[in-house]
Coordinates of C-alpha atoms in Angstrom, one line a residue:
X1 CA 117.7 260.0 341.0
X2 CA 121.4 260.5 342.5
X3 CA 123.2 257.0 342.2
X4 CA 125.3 256.4 344.9
X5 CA 127.5 252.9 344.9
X6 CA 129.2 251.8 348.0
X7 CA 132.3 249.5 347.9
X8 CA 130.2 246.5 349.4
X9 CA 127.6 247.2 346.8
X10 CA 130.0 247.1 343.8
X11 CA 131.6 243.8 345.6
X12 CA 128.0 242.3 345.8
X13 CA 127.6 243.1 342.0
X14 CA 130.5 241.8 341.3
X15 CA 129.9 238.5 343.1
X16 CA 126.3 238.2 341.8
X17 CA 126.3 239.5 338.1
X18 CA 127.2 236.1 336.6
X19 CA 124.0 234.5 338.2
X20 CA 122.0 237.6 337.4
X21 CA 123.2 237.8 333.9
X22 CA 121.9 234.0 333.3
X23 CA 118.6 234.8 334.7
X24 CA 118.2 238.1 333.1
X25 CA 119.7 238.4 329.4
X26 CA 119.5 242.2 329.5
X27 CA 121.4 242.4 332.9
X28 CA 124.6 244.3 332.4
X29 CA 127.7 242.1 333.5
X30 CA 130.2 244.4 335.3
X31 CA 132.9 242.0 335.1
X32 CA 132.9 241.5 331.4
X33 CA 135.4 243.9 330.1
X34 CA 138.8 244.4 328.6
X35 CA 141.2 246.9 329.2
X36 CA 142.0 249.1 326.4
X37 CA 143.4 252.8 325.5
X38 CA 143.0 255.6 323.1
X39 CA 145.8 258.2 322.0
X40 CA 144.2 261.5 321.7
X41 CA 145.4 264.2 319.1
X42 CA 147.7 265.9 321.8
X43 CA 149.2 262.6 322.7
X44 CA 147.0 262.1 325.9
X45 CA 146.6 258.5 326.9
X46 CA 143.1 257.7 328.0
X47 CA 142.7 254.4 329.4
X48 CA 139.3 252.8 329.7
X49 CA 137.2 249.5 330.3
X50 CA 135.4 248.3 327.2
X51 CA 132.3 246.4 327.5
X52 CA 131.4 245.1 323.9
X53 CA 129.1 243.1 322.2
X54 CA 126.0 243.7 324.6
X55 CA 122.7 242.7 323.3
X56 CA 120.1 245.1 324.4
X57 CA 116.8 243.4 323.5
X58 CA 115.8 240.1 324.2
X59 CA 114.1 239.1 320.8
X60 CA 117.0 239.9 318.5
X61 CA 116.1 240.0 314.7
X62 CA 119.5 241.0 313.3
X63 CA 122.5 240.2 315.5
X64 CA 125.1 242.1 313.3
X65 CA 123.5 245.4 314.4
X66 CA 121.4 244.7 317.6
X67 CA 124.4 245.1 320.1
X68 CA 126.0 247.8 321.8
X69 CA 129.4 249.0 323.4
X70 CA 130.1 250.7 326.5
X71 CA 133.5 252.6 327.3
X72 CA 134.1 253.6 330.8
X73 CA 137.3 255.8 331.6
X74 CA 139.6 254.3 334.1
X75 CA 139.6 257.9 335.8
X76 CA 135.9 259.0 335.8
X77 CA 135.1 262.3 335.8
X78 CA 135.3 264.1 339.3
X79 CA 132.1 265.6 339.1
X80 CA 128.9 264.5 341.4
X81 CA 127.1 262.8 338.5
X82 CA 129.0 261.4 335.3
X83 CA 126.9 261.8 331.9
X84 CA 126.8 259.2 329.1
X85 CA 127.5 260.1 325.6
X86 CA 125.5 257.9 323.4
X87 CA 126.9 258.3 320.2
X88 CA 125.2 257.1 316.9
X89 CA 127.0 256.5 313.4
X90 CA 124.0 256.3 311.5
X91 CA 124.5 257.8 308.3
X92 CA 122.1 257.9 305.1
X93 CA 119.4 256.1 307.3
X94 CA 121.7 252.9 306.9
X95 CA 122.4 250.5 309.6
X96 CA 125.1 251.0 311.7
X97 CA 127.4 248.7 313.8
X98 CA 128.3 249.2 317.5
X99 CA 131.6 250.9 316.8
X100 CA 134.8 251.9 318.7
X101 CA 135.5 255.5 320.3
X102 CA 137.5 257.6 318.1
X103 CA 140.2 260.1 319.2
X104 CA 138.9 262.6 316.3
X105 CA 135.2 262.6 317.5
X106 CA 133.2 263.2 320.2
X107 CA 133.5 259.7 321.7
X108 CA 137.2 260.0 322.2
X109 CA 136.8 263.6 323.6
X110 CA 134.1 262.3 326.0
X111 CA 136.4 259.4 327.3
X112 CA 139.2 262.1 327.9
X113 CA 136.8 264.2 329.8
X114 CA 136.0 261.3 332.3
X115 CA 132.4 260.6 330.9
X116 CA 131.1 257.2 330.0
X117 CA 130.2 256.4 326.2
X118 CA 127.7 254.1 324.6
X119 CA 127.9 253.4 321.1
X120 CA 125.0 251.4 319.9
X121 CA 124.4 249.6 316.7
X122 CA 121.3 249.9 314.9
X123 CA 119.3 248.5 311.7
X124 CA 119.0 250.5 308.7
X125 CA 117.9 250.5 305.1
X126 CA 120.5 248.0 304.0
X127 CA 120.4 245.6 306.6
X128 CA 119.2 242.3 305.8
X129 CA 119.0 238.4 307.3
X130 CA 118.4 235.1 305.9
X131 CA 114.8 233.8 307.0
X132 CA 113.7 230.7 305.3
X133 CA 115.9 230.8 302.4
X134 CA 114.8 234.4 301.7
X135 CA 116.4 237.8 302.2
X136 CA 114.8 239.8 304.6
X137 CA 115.3 243.5 305.2
X138 CA 115.3 244.0 308.7
X139 CA 116.0 247.9 309.0
X140 CA 112.6 249.5 307.6
X141 CA 111.3 252.5 309.3
X142 CA 111.1 253.0 312.5
X143 CA 113.3 249.9 313.3
X144 CA 116.5 252.0 313.5
X145 CA 114.7 254.4 315.8
X146 CA 113.4 251.6 318.0
X147 CA 116.8 250.1 318.3
X148 CA 118.3 253.3 319.6
X149 CA 115.4 253.8 322.2
X150 CA 116.2 250.2 323.2
X151 CA 119.7 250.9 323.8
X152 CA 118.8 253.9 326.0
X153 CA 116.1 251.7 327.9
X154 CA 119.1 249.2 328.3
X155 CA 120.9 252.0 329.9
X156 CA 118.2 253.1 332.4
X157 CA 117.6 249.3 333.4
X158 CA 121.2 248.9 334.3
X159 CA 121.7 252.3 336.0
X160 CA 122.8 251.0 339.2
X161 CA 125.4 248.4 337.5
X162 CA 126.7 250.7 334.5
X163 CA 129.1 253.8 335.8
X164 CA 127.5 257.0 334.6
X165 CA 124.1 258.5 335.2
X166 CA 121.2 257.2 333.0
X167 CA 119.4 260.3 334.1
X168 CA 122.3 262.3 332.1
X169 CA 122.3 260.7 328.9
X170 CA 123.3 262.9 325.8
X171 CA 122.6 261.7 322.5
X172 CA 124.8 262.6 319.6
X173 CA 124.6 262.0 315.7
X174 CA 125.1 263.6 312.4
X175 CA 122.8 263.9 309.3
X176 CA 120.4 260.8 309.6
X177 CA 122.0 260.2 313.0
X178 CA 121.3 263.8 313.7
X179 CA 117.9 263.2 312.8
X180 CA 117.8 259.8 315.1
X181 CA 119.4 261.9 317.8
X182 CA 116.6 264.6 317.4
X183 CA 114.0 261.8 317.6
X184 CA 115.5 260.2 320.5
X185 CA 115.3 263.7 322.2
X186 CA 111.7 264.6 321.0
X187 CA 109.7 261.2 321.7
X188 CA 110.9 259.8 325.0
X189 CA 108.3 257.4 326.5
X190 CA 106.0 258.3 323.9
X191 CA 103.3 255.3 323.7
X192 CA 103.1 255.1 320.3
X193 CA 106.5 253.2 320.2
X194 CA 105.4 250.9 323.2
X195 CA 104.1 248.0 321.1
X196 CA 107.2 247.9 319.0
X197 CA 109.5 247.9 321.8
X198 CA 107.5 245.1 323.7
X199 CA 107.7 242.7 320.7
X200 CA 111.5 243.5 320.4
X201 CA 111.9 242.5 324.1
X202 CA 113.3 245.9 325.3
X203 CA 113.9 246.5 328.9
X204 CA 111.2 247.7 331.0
X205 CA 112.5 251.4 331.7
X206 CA 112.0 254.7 330.3
X207 CA 113.7 256.0 327.0
X208 CA 113.8 259.6 327.5
X209 CA 117.2 261.3 327.4
X210 CA 118.7 264.6 328.8
X211 CA 120.1 266.1 325.8
X212 CA 120.1 265.8 322.3
X213 CA 123.0 266.8 320.1
X214 CA 122.0 267.0 316.3
X215 CA 124.6 267.7 313.8
X216 CA 122.8 268.7 310.3
X217 CA 119.7 266.5 311.0
X218 CA 118.0 265.1 308.1
X219 CA 114.6 265.0 309.4
X220 CA 111.3 266.2 308.9
X221 CA 111.4 264.1 306.0
X222 CA 107.5 264.6 304.7
X223 CA 108.0 268.1 304.4
X224 CA 111.5 268.3 303.4
X225 CA 110.8 268.3 299.6
X226 CA 108.6 271.3 299.8
X227 CA 111.1 273.1 302.1
X228 CA 113.7 272.6 300.0
X229 CA 112.2 273.9 296.7
X230 CA 110.4 276.7 298.6
X231 CA 114.2 278.1 299.7
X232 CA 116.3 277.2 296.6
X233 CA 113.4 277.7 294.0
X234 CA 115.4 281.2 293.4
X235 CA 118.4 279.1 291.9
X236 CA 116.3 277.1 289.6
X237 CA 117.0 279.2 286.6
X238 CA 120.6 280.3 287.3
X239 CA 122.8 278.1 289.3
X240 CA 120.8 275.0 289.3
X241 CA 119.7 274.8 285.6
X242 CA 116.5 272.8 286.1
X243 CA 115.1 271.6 282.9
X244 CA 111.3 272.2 282.3
X245 CA 109.9 269.0 283.9
X246 CA 112.1 269.7 287.2
X247 CA 111.4 273.2 287.2
X248 CA 107.6 272.4 287.3
X249 CA 107.7 269.9 290.1
X250 CA 109.9 272.7 292.3
X251 CA 107.3 275.0 291.5
X252 CA 104.6 272.5 292.8
X253 CA 106.3 271.6 295.7
X254 CA 107.2 275.2 296.5
X255 CA 103.6 276.2 296.5
X256 CA 102.8 273.9 299.3
X257 CA 105.3 274.9 301.8
X258 CA 103.6 278.3 303.0
X259 CA 100.8 276.5 304.5
X260 CA 103.1 274.1 306.3
X261 CA 105.2 277.0 307.8
X262 CA 101.9 278.6 309.0
X263 CA 100.7 275.6 310.7
X264 CA 103.7 275.2 312.7
X265 CA 102.9 278.4 314.9
X266 CA 106.2 279.5 315.3
X267 CA 107.4 282.6 317.2
X268 CA 111.0 284.4 317.3
X269 CA 112.6 285.2 320.7
X270 CA 110.6 288.2 321.0
X271 CA 107.3 286.1 320.6
X272 CA 106.5 287.7 317.4
X273 CA 104.7 285.2 315.0
X274 CA 107.0 283.5 312.4
X275 CA 105.0 282.9 309.1
X276 CA 105.6 282.3 305.5
X277 CA 105.7 286.0 304.9
X278 CA 108.3 286.9 307.0
X279 CA 110.3 283.5 307.5
X280 CA 113.0 284.5 305.0
X281 CA 114.0 287.4 307.2
X282 CA 113.9 285.2 310.1
X283 CA 116.2 283.0 308.5
X284 CA 118.5 285.6 307.7
X285 CA 119.0 286.7 311.3
X286 CA 120.8 283.2 311.8
X287 CA 122.8 283.5 308.9
X288 CA 123.7 287.3 309.8
X289 CA 124.9 286.0 313.3
X290 CA 127.0 283.3 311.8
X291 CA 129.0 285.8 309.6
X292 CA 129.4 288.2 312.6
X293 CA 131.0 285.4 314.5
X294 CA 132.9 284.4 311.6
X295 CA 134.5 288.2 311.0
X296 CA 135.1 288.1 315.1
X297 CA 137.1 284.9 314.8
X298 CA 139.3 286.2 311.8
X299 CA 137.7 284.6 308.9
X300 CA 137.2 286.5 305.4
X301 CA 134.0 287.1 303.9
X302 CA 133.9 287.9 300.2
X303 CA 131.3 290.7 299.3
X304 CA 130.1 288.6 296.2
X305 CA 128.0 286.2 298.2
X306 CA 125.4 288.4 299.4
X307 CA 126.5 290.3 302.6
X308 CA 126.5 294.1 303.0
X309 CA 129.4 295.1 305.2
X310 CA 130.2 298.5 307.1
X311 CA 132.9 299.9 308.9
X312 CA 132.2 300.7 312.6
X313 CA 133.3 304.4 312.0
X314 CA 130.8 304.7 308.9
X315 CA 128.5 302.2 309.3
X316 CA 124.7 302.8 309.9
X317 CA 125.4 305.4 312.5
X318 CA 127.9 307.2 310.1
X319 CA 125.7 307.1 306.9
X320 CA 127.2 304.5 304.6
X321 CA 129.6 301.7 303.8
X322 CA 133.3 302.0 304.8
X323 CA 136.1 302.0 302.6
X324 CA 137.3 298.5 301.5
X325 CA 140.5 296.9 301.4
X326 CA 141.2 294.8 298.0
X327 CA 143.3 292.4 297.6
X328 CA 143.8 288.3 297.4
X329 CA 142.1 286.1 300.2
X330 CA 144.7 284.8 302.6
X331 CA 144.2 280.9 302.9
X332 CA 143.6 280.3 306.5
X333 CA 143.5 277.0 308.4
X334 CA 140.1 275.7 309.5
X335 CA 139.7 276.5 313.2
X336 CA 137.1 273.8 313.9
X337 CA 134.0 276.0 313.1
X338 CA 134.5 275.8 309.5
X339 CA 136.4 278.9 309.1
X340 CA 138.7 278.5 305.9
X341 CA 138.4 281.5 303.5
X342 CA 136.2 281.1 300.4
X343 CA 135.5 282.7 297.2
X344 CA 137.4 284.1 294.2
X345 CA 141.1 284.7 294.7
X346 CA 140.7 288.1 294.0
X347 CA 137.9 289.0 296.2
X348 CA 137.9 291.9 298.6
X349 CA 139.3 291.3 302.1
X350 CA 137.8 292.8 305.0
X351 CA 139.2 294.0 308.6
X352 CA 138.1 291.5 311.3
X353 CA 138.4 294.3 313.9
X354 CA 136.5 297.0 312.2
X355 CA 133.9 295.3 309.7
X356 CA 130.5 294.1 310.4
X357 CA 127.5 292.9 308.5
X358 CA 124.2 294.6 308.4
X359 CA 122.2 292.9 305.7
X360 CA 122.1 289.7 303.3
X361 CA 120.5 289.5 300.0
X362 CA 119.4 285.7 300.7
X363 CA 118.7 285.0 297.2
X364 CA 122.2 285.7 296.3
X365 CA 123.7 284.0 299.3
X366 CA 121.7 280.8 298.4
X367 CA 122.9 281.1 294.8
X368 CA 126.4 281.0 296.5
X369 CA 125.6 277.8 298.5
X370 CA 124.4 276.1 295.3
X371 CA 127.5 277.0 293.3
X372 CA 129.7 275.4 296.1
X373 CA 128.0 272.0 296.0
X374 CA 125.2 271.3 293.0
X375 CA 121.8 271.1 294.7
X376 CA 119.7 268.1 294.8
X377 CA 117.0 267.8 292.1
X378 CA 113.2 267.9 293.0
X379 CA 112.0 265.9 295.0
X380 CA 115.1 266.2 297.0
X381 CA 114.1 263.4 299.4
X382 CA 110.9 261.3 297.9
X383 CA 112.1 261.2 294.4
X384 CA 111.3 257.5 293.4
X385 CA 108.9 257.8 290.2
X386 CA 108.3 261.4 290.2
X387 CA 110.7 262.2 287.6
X388 CA 113.2 259.3 287.8
X389 CA 112.4 255.7 289.0
X390 CA 115.7 255.5 291.2
X391 CA 114.7 255.6 295.1
X392 CA 116.6 257.7 297.5
X393 CA 117.8 256.4 300.5
X394 CA 114.6 257.5 302.4
X395 CA 112.4 255.8 299.8
X396 CA 114.4 252.4 300.8
X397 CA 114.1 253.1 304.6
X398 CA 110.4 253.5 304.3
X399 CA 110.2 250.5 301.9
X400 CA 109.3 246.9 303.2
X401 CA 111.0 243.8 304.4
X402 CA 111.3 242.4 300.9
X403 CA 113.5 245.3 300.2
X404 CA 111.0 247.1 297.7
X405 CA 111.1 251.0 298.4
X406 CA 108.3 253.1 298.8
X407 CA 106.9 256.7 298.5
X408 CA 106.5 258.3 301.7
X409 CA 104.8 261.6 300.9
X410 CA 101.2 261.9 299.0
X411 CA 103.1 264.3 296.5
X412 CA 105.2 262.0 295.3
X413 CA 102.8 259.0 295.5
X414 CA 100.5 260.7 293.5
X415 CA 102.9 261.7 290.7
X416 CA 104.3 258.3 290.5
X417 CA 100.9 256.5 289.9
X418 CA 99.8 259.8 288.1
X419 CA 96.8 259.9 290.3
X420 CA 96.0 262.9 292.4
X421 CA 93.6 261.0 294.6
X422 CA 96.1 258.6 295.7
X423 CA 96.7 258.2 299.7
X424 CA 99.1 256.7 301.7
X425 CA 98.5 253.6 303.5
X426 CA 97.3 253.7 307.0
X427 CA 100.6 251.9 307.9
X428 CA 102.7 254.0 305.9
X429 CA 101.1 257.2 307.6
X430 CA 101.9 255.8 310.9
X431 CA 105.3 255.1 310.2
X432 CA 106.1 258.6 308.7
X433 CA 104.5 260.0 311.9
X434 CA 106.9 257.9 313.9
X435 CA 109.9 259.3 312.2
X436 CA 109.4 263.0 312.8
X437 CA 110.2 264.7 315.8
X438 CA 108.0 267.8 314.8
X439 CA 105.2 265.7 315.6
X440 CA 105.9 265.2 319.2
X441 CA 107.5 268.6 320.3
X442 CA 104.8 270.5 322.1
X443 CA 102.2 267.8 321.7
X444 CA 102.2 266.5 325.3
X445 CA 102.6 263.1 324.1
X446 CA 106.2 262.7 325.1
X447 CA 109.0 263.4 327.5
X448 CA 110.9 266.1 325.5
X449 CA 114.9 266.4 326.4
X450 CA 115.2 269.5 328.1
X451 CA 118.6 270.7 326.4
X452 CA 119.5 270.8 322.9
X453 CA 122.5 271.5 320.7
X454 CA 121.9 271.6 316.9
X455 CA 124.4 272.7 314.5
X456 CA 123.9 273.1 310.6
X457 CA 126.5 274.3 308.3
X458 CA 126.1 277.7 306.9
X459 CA 126.7 276.2 303.3
X460 CA 125.4 273.0 304.0
X461 CA 122.7 272.1 301.4
X462 CA 121.9 268.3 302.0
X463 CA 118.5 269.8 303.3
X464 CA 116.8 273.1 303.5
X465 CA 117.9 275.3 306.3
X466 CA 114.1 275.6 307.3
X467 CA 114.5 272.1 308.9
X468 CA 117.2 272.8 311.7
X469 CA 115.8 276.5 312.0
X470 CA 112.1 275.0 312.5
X471 CA 113.3 272.4 315.0
X472 CA 115.2 274.6 317.2
X473 CA 112.6 277.2 317.1
X474 CA 109.7 275.0 318.1
X475 CA 111.9 273.6 320.9
X476 CA 112.5 277.1 322.2
X477 CA 108.6 277.7 322.0
X478 CA 108.3 274.7 324.2
X479 CA 110.4 276.2 326.7
X480 CA 113.5 273.8 326.1
X481 CA 117.4 275.2 326.5
X482 CA 118.2 275.2 322.6
X483 CA 121.9 276.3 321.7
X484 CA 121.4 276.7 317.8
X485 CA 123.9 277.9 315.2
X486 CA 124.8 277.9 311.6
X487 CA 128.8 277.5 311.8
X488 CA 130.3 279.8 309.1
X489 CA 131.3 277.9 305.6
X490 CA 130.9 274.5 307.3
X491 CA 129.6 272.0 304.7
X492 CA 127.4 268.8 305.6
X493 CA 129.5 267.5 308.7
X494 CA 129.4 266.8 312.2
X495 CA 131.3 266.6 315.8
X496 CA 133.4 269.7 314.9
X497 CA 134.5 272.3 317.2
X498 CA 134.5 270.1 320.0
X499 CA 135.6 272.6 322.6
X500 CA 132.2 274.4 322.1
X501 CA 130.2 271.3 322.4
X502 CA 131.9 270.0 325.6
X503 CA 132.1 273.6 327.0
X504 CA 128.1 273.3 326.5
X505 CA 127.9 269.9 327.9
X506 CA 129.8 271.2 331.2
X507 CA 127.7 274.2 331.5
X508 CA 124.6 272.3 331.0
X509 CA 125.5 269.8 334.0
X510 CA 126.2 272.9 336.1
X511 CA 122.8 274.4 335.6
X512 CA 120.9 271.1 335.6

């Protein structure tokens, strides 16, 4: 609803907030703030009210992480309804404290735009408490996600007291935080989480959000191993240099992926089915789009990484490749889109005004990506006990409260136990289910965010390109407003090109 707070209402809230807070531990106190300021990169000073250390559940298990901070600019945006940016700093599925806004990421930019910012803490794979003389791990899945959902509920529960609109929450996160943002966007009000949230003492309110901003989301974890090997298997005998045992695991995982791709029922923008048979051509369209835009913006692209270039006067309509100008590649300054030059120093140089890209040798391009940053060895995510005993961060987050990591795919469990009949427990199945947004999109089981901004760098190898492409495509097929792009030459990173992001936010607010 459209929130309107009159002067009289504000005075009443201020007069009664202390008494209300004593009776209701989840009631926001609008008087409990300090005044702070932030200096933005251009020198602009942004003054704001800081509400910090707010407990967002009644039954706190881990006080180090289960708090949130809210920052309200002194000069709220001069728009009818002010959005709230909820920024999670989760990384590697580890715990994250409630942090302060930064001038170098979306939190500072949001404050300078006059938006309200919320930064919640959340438990993760490394969060522990001492209980009865024993170390207890508090952040096993899905606890980190539950904390963030409880933070959303807190904002909605206190909608009339907190400036900004709880119906306009934009979540933002990178890597595992991008996965959390995608989960917040995909699982709104899903009943499967309700028993957990009630036990935590979360506010009695909705937890759906208006928009999800997802940078390089490390998600779809129970299929990520097969997606990684299916895509990057072409590099096994070359750049990747797998040994015999690793190559065998890679081949086994890769063989599982086509059935999963086909099970998704994806369709392209023209309504054509996207299957394992044509998927790589579908992926190429996104990489070609990235290269096209990079050339338009003045980037230089080597012809050693798989792209086919043409001049506008002698391209496909003219019958062949244009004349290339050779010379050393000029160093460029990163423009925020991941635009610096790459490749050998004597690579050919192309003219941004006349060159364009017509095709891509995907295997060659993937070999380039693998040569920039070494690929993960198989299995990339559920690695514990398959070829090495070392657990991955994901094994730890799916472990137990004693700190013992666990397999979360039957493939890895069976290989670790050397028992092809081994099955995950019902509890593990449920936890894995709750941590995958793909299970909810299009299912009718949740309130899906209507707006999505998804970015994954065009040379980011931390997970397969299939993960963000599948996520974006499934959301588009479900009728959502999706802005998806593979930024050129961008590695694993987030909160970049903030002009693009905040233009998208502004446009999204206008068309809501």
